[in-house]
C-alpha atoms as one frame of an Amber mdcrd trajectory, in Angstrom:
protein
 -79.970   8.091-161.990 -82.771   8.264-159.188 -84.322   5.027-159.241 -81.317
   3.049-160.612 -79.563   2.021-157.135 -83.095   0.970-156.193 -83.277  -1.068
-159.048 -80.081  -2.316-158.391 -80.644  -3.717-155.303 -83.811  -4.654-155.162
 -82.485  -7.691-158.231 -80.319  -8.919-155.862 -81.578  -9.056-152.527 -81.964
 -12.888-152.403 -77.444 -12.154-151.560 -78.155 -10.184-148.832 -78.181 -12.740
-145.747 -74.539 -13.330-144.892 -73.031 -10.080-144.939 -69.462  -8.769-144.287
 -69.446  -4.851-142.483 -67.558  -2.304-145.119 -64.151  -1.174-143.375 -63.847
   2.317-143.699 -60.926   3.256-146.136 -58.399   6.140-144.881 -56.903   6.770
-148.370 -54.654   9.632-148.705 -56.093  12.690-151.046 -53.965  12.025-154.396
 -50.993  14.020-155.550 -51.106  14.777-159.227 -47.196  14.694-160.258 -46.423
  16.830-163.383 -45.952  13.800-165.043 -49.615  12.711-164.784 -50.886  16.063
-165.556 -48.823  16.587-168.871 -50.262  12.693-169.738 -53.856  14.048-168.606
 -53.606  17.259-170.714 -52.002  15.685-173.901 -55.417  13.261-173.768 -58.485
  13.006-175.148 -60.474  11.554-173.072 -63.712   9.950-173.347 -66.482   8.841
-170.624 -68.930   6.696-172.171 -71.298   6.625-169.481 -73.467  10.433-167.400
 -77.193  10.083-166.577 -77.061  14.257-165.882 -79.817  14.409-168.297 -82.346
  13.277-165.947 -80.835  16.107-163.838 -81.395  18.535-167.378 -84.913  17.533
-167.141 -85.978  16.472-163.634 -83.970  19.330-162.069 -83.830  22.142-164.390
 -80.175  21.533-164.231 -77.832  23.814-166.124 -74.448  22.601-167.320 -72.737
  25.620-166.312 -73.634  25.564-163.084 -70.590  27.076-161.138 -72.593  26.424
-157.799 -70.096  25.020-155.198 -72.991  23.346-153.003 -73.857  20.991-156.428
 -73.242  17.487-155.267 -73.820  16.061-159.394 -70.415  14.669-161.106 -70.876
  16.433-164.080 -70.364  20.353-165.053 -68.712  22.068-167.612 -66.271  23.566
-164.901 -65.644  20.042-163.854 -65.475  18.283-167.100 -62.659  21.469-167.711
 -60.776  20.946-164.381 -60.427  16.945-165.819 -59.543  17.411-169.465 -63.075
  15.552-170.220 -62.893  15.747-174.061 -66.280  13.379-174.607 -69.099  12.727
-172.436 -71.634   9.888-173.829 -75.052  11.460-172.505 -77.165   8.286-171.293
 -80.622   8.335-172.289 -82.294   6.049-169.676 -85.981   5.695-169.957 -87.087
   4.287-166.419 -89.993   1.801-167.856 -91.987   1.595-164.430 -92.762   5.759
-164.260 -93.075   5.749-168.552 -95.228   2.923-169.101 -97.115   3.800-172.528
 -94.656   6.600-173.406 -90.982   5.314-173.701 -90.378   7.230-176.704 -91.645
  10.346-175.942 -89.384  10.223-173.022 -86.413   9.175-174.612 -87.323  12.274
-177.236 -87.388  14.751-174.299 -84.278  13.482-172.859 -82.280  14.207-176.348
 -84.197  17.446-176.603 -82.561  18.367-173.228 -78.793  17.515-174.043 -79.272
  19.546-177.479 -81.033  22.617-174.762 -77.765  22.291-173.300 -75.209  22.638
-176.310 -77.423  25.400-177.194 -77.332  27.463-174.014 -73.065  26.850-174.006
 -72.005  27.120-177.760 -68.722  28.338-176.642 -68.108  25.556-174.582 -70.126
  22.648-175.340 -71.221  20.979-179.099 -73.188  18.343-180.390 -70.896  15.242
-181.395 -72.073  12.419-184.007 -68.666  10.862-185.452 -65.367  10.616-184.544
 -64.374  13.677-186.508 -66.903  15.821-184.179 -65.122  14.381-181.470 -61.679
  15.457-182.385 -63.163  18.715-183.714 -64.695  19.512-180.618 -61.347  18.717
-178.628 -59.544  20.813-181.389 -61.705  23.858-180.416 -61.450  23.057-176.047
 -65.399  22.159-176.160 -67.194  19.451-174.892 -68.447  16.910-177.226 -71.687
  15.709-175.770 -72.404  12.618-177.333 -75.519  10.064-176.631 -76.768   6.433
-176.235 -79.763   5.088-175.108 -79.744   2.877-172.083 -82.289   0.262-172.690
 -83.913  -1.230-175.599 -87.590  -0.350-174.640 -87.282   2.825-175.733 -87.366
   1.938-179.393 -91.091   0.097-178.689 -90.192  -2.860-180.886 -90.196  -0.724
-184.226 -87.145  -0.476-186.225 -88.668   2.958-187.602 -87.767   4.380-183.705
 -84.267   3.432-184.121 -83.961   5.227-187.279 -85.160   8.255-185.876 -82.619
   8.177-183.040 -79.803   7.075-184.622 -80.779  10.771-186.712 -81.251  12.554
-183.917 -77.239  11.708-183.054 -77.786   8.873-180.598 -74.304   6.710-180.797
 -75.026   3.907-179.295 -77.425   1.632-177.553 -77.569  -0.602-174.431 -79.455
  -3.723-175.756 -81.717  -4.010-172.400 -81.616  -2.109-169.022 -82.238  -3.863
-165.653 -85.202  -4.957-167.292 -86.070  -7.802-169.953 -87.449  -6.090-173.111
 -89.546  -8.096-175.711 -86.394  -9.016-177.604 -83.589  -8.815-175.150 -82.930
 -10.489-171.737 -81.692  -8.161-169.047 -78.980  -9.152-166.164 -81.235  -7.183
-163.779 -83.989  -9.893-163.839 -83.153 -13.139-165.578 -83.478 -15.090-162.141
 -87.367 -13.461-161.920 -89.522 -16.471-162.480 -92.587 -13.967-163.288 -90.760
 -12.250-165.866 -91.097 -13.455-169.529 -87.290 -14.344-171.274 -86.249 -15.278
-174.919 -83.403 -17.451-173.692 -80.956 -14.150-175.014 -81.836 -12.569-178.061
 -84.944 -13.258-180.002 -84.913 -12.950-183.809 -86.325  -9.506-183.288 -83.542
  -8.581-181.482 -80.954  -9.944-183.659 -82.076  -7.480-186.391 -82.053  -4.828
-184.172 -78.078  -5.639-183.503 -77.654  -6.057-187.581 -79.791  -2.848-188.299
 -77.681  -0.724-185.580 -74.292  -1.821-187.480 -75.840  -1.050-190.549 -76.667
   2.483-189.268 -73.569   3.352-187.416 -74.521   2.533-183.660 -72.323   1.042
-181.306 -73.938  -2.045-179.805 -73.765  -1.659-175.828 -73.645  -4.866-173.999
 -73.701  -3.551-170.211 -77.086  -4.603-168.474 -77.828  -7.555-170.777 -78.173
 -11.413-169.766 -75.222 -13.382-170.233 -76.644 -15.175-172.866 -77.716 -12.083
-174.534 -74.086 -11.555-174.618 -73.197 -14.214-176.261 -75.765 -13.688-178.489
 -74.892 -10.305-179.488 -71.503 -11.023-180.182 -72.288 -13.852-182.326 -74.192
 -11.530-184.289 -72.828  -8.414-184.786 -71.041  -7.154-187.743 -68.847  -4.859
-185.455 -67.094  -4.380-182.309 -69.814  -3.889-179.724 -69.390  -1.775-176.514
 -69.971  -2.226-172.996 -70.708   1.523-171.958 -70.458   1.021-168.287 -69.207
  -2.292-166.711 -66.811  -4.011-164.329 -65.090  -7.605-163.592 -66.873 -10.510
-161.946 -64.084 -11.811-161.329 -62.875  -9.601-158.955 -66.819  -8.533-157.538
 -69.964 -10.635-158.157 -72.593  -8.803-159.766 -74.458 -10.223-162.888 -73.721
  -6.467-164.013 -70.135  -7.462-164.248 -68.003  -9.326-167.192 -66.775 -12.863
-166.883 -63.227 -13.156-168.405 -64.641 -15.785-170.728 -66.498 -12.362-171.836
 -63.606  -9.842-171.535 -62.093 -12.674-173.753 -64.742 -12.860-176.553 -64.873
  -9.165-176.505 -61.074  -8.861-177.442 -61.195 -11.256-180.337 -64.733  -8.833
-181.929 -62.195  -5.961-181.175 -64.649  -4.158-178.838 -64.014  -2.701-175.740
 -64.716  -2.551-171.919 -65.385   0.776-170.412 -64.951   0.062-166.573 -67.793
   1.411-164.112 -67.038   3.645-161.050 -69.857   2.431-159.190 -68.870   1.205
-155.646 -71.227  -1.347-155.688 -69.568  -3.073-158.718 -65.949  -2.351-157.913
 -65.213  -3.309-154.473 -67.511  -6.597-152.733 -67.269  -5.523-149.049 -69.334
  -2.441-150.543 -71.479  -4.874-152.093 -72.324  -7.138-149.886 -72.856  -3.811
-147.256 -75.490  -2.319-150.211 -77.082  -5.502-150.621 -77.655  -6.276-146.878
 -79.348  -2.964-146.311 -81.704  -3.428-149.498 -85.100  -4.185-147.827 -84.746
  -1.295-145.682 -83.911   0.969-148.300 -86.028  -0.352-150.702 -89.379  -0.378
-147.998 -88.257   3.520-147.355 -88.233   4.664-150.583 -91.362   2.812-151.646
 -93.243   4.199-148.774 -92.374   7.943-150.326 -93.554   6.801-153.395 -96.937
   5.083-152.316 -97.827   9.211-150.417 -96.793  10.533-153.617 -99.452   8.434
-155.558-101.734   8.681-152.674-101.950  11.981-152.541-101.975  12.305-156.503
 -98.871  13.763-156.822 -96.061  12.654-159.557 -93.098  10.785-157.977 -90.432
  13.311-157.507 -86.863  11.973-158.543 -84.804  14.464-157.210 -86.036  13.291
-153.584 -85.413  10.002-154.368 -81.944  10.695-155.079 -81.332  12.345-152.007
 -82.893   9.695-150.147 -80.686   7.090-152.108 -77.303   8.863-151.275 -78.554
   9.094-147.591 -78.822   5.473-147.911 -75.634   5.006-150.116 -73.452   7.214
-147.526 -74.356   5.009-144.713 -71.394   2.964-146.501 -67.923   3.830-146.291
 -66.721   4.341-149.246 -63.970   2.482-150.778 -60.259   3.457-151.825 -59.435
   4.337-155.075 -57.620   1.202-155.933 -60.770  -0.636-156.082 -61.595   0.822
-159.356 -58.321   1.225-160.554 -58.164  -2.696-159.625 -60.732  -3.267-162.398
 -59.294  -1.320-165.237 -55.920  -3.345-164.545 -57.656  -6.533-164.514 -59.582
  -6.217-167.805 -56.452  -4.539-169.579 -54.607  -8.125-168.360 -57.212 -10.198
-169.824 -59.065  -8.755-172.434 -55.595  -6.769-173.552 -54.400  -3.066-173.096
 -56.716  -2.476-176.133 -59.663  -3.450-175.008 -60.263  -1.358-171.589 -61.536
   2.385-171.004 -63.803   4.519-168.529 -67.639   4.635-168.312 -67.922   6.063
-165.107 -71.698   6.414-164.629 -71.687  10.115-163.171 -74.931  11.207-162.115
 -76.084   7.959-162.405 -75.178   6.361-158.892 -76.011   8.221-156.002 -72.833
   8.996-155.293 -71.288   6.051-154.802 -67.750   6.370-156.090 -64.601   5.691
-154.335 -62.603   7.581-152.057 -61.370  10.837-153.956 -64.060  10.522-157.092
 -66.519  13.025-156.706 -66.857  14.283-159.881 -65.200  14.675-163.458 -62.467
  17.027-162.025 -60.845  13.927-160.182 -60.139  12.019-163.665 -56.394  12.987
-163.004 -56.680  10.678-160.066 -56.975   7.625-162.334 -54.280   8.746-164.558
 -52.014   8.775-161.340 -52.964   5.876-160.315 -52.395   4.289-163.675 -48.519
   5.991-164.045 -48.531   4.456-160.373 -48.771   1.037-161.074 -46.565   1.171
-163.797 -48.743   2.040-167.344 -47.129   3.743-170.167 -47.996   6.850-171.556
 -49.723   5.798-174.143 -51.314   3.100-172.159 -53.165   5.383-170.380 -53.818
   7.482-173.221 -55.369   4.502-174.443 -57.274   3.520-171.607 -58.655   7.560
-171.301 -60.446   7.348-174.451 -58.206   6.287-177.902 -59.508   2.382-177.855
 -63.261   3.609-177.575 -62.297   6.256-180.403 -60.862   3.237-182.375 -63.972
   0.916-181.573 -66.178   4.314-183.164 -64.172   4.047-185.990 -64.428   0.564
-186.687 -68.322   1.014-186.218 -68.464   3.859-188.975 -66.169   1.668-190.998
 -68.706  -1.204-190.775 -71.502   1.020-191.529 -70.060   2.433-194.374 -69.464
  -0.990-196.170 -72.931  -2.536-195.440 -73.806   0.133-196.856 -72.064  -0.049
-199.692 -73.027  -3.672-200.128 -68.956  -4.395-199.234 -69.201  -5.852-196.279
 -67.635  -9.527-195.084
């Protein structure tokens, strides 16, 4: 959240010269036809991808919140309205604000989705394992699940990862937008100051051997492409990515090649596709990328009187400032997301594609009719539009990530065991 579209942007504004104005979109609102809604209802669907716990701990944000005025994706009333089964809590540690403390930030952040389950037992539980998923589904709750964006927060020591993976975190993006010690990031691979291990270092290869061994899926969104390749080369198990789109279709080093979409079909993994405007439709791109500097210089300038006035930098105002910024941009239809999932599901394989929207985590920048977890039935729609099955969809909403956390537990169990290929 807060900080991320800055990051975002500011990686890429070397693109921003030639630029192509965003043409407004004048999609319809969507009609949900009892079909879709008896395909949405019989689901269990999973989103892989919410940064609402900065909101739990920046904001004071409650779950609950019934508050019609609350701009955030992500509520219990919402997650309801959507027949959200699963939400994968991201733990993102921004390194520039928690230099010296990543873990004790990444510890506060779990303590506040736990705060959460605690204040809404009747509505809400802690998920580790697929079984807490489906139990949680069984019994209408939300299973709030977890994975750390970014490697940093485990400071280099194996110990770290141990503890998290105990506290219930499920997975973990190898890098953020920013190179760790042991894994390249997509965010800053073309920085000539910044220090890279040419994809993963040895260091890092453990770390991808170790998080089979314990049970965590192995998130590939945000790495270098040769960190990809790396990690899938060395991994034990199908690896993730939490929340990512197609080059192919928009050019962002965020995005998966179909060489990629490929390799991840043959490890068995799977795709989770990212709402983000910015990664699913180019006009909106290029539109984000040619108002970086100005953006980026206004937002800096807030932070620069926050410091010089020795106050802390204040993330909720950023965020407001960045969706200022991020409405300036019309937004785009619905089919430009729905575009994605349909293009990964052709080349990577029905199997292989589901939904990690990043709610909470983009300013708002979603298409046309996405403003929060209540508009899920949208995509189903849209899906039964162009022609998916049933169980397509169904697939797609959340069984191939449930079958990717089953081959994970699977793998763990027999390393364990000592019975692993």
């Amino acid at each position: 959240m807060t900080m991320k579209i800055l990051s975002i942007v500011a990686v890429a504004c070397s693109l921003a010269a030639a630029q192509t104005p965003v043409q407004p979109s004048n999609a319809p609102e969507v009609a949900i036809s009892a079909r879709a809604r008896q395909i949405q209802d019989s689901a269990l669907i999973i989103d892989t991808h919410a940064d609402t716990p900065q909101r739990f701990l920046d904001e004071g944000f409650d779950i609950g919140s019934t508050d019609p005025n609350d701009v955030g994706h992500l509520s219990l009333g919402k997650a309801q309205r959507g027949n959200l089964g699963a939400e994968f809590f991201s733990i993102w540690v921004d390194p520039q604000t928690n230099q010296g403390h990543f873990a004790q930030h990444t510890f506060d952040l779990i303590d506040s989705v736990y705060e959460q389950a605690v204040r809404h037992p009747d509505r809400m539980m802690m998920a580790f394992s697929v079984a807490d998923i489906e139990r949680a589904h069984r019994d209408h709750k939300l299973a709030a699940c977890m994975g750390i964006e970014g490697g940093h927060s485990i400071e280099n020591d194996m110990h770290l990862l141990r503890d998290y993976y105990r506290l219930g975190v499920r997975y973990m993006t190898l890098s953020w937008s920013n190179t760790n010690e042991w894994a390249d990031s997509s965010g800053d691979i073309d920085d000539p100051k910044v220090q890279h291990h040419n994809g993963l270092t040895d260091f890092g290869k453990q770390v991808v051997v170790e998080m089979n061994r314990l049970g965590m899926m192995v998130d590939i969104s945000h790495v270098a492409d040769k960190t990809f390749w790396d990690a899938i080369a060395t991994t034990k198990a199908p690896v993730i990515a939490s929340h990512s789109s197609s080059r192919a279709l928009v050019d962002a080093p965020r995005n998966m090649t179909d060489d990629m979409l490929r390799a991840v079909t043959k490890n068995g993994g799977v795709v989770q596709v990212n709402f983000f405007s910015g990664f699913d439709d180019q006009n909106f791109r290029n539109a984000m990328l040619a108002q970086d500097k100005d953006q980026a210089a206004a937002i800096q300038k807030y932070i620069d009187d926050l410091k010089a006035q020795g106050k802390p930098v204040n993330y909720v105002e950023i965020d407001r400032m960045e969706r200022e910024w991020m409405a300036k941009i019309p937004r785009p239809p619905l089919s430009a997301l729905i575009d994605h999932i349909d293009h990964i599901a052709k080349v990577a394989g029905i199997d292989h594609v589901g939904l990690g929207s990043d709610f909470d985590g983009v300013s708002g920048a979603t298409p046309t009719g996405i403003d929060s977890a209540a508009d899920l039935p949208k995509i189903t729609q849209a899906l039964l539009d162009r022609g998916y099955s049933a169980d397509d969809i169904h697939k797609i909403l959340g069984g191939n990530l449930l079958r990717v956390f089953r081959d994970v537990e699977r793998v763990s169990r027999e390393m364990q065991a000592g019975t692993a290929h």
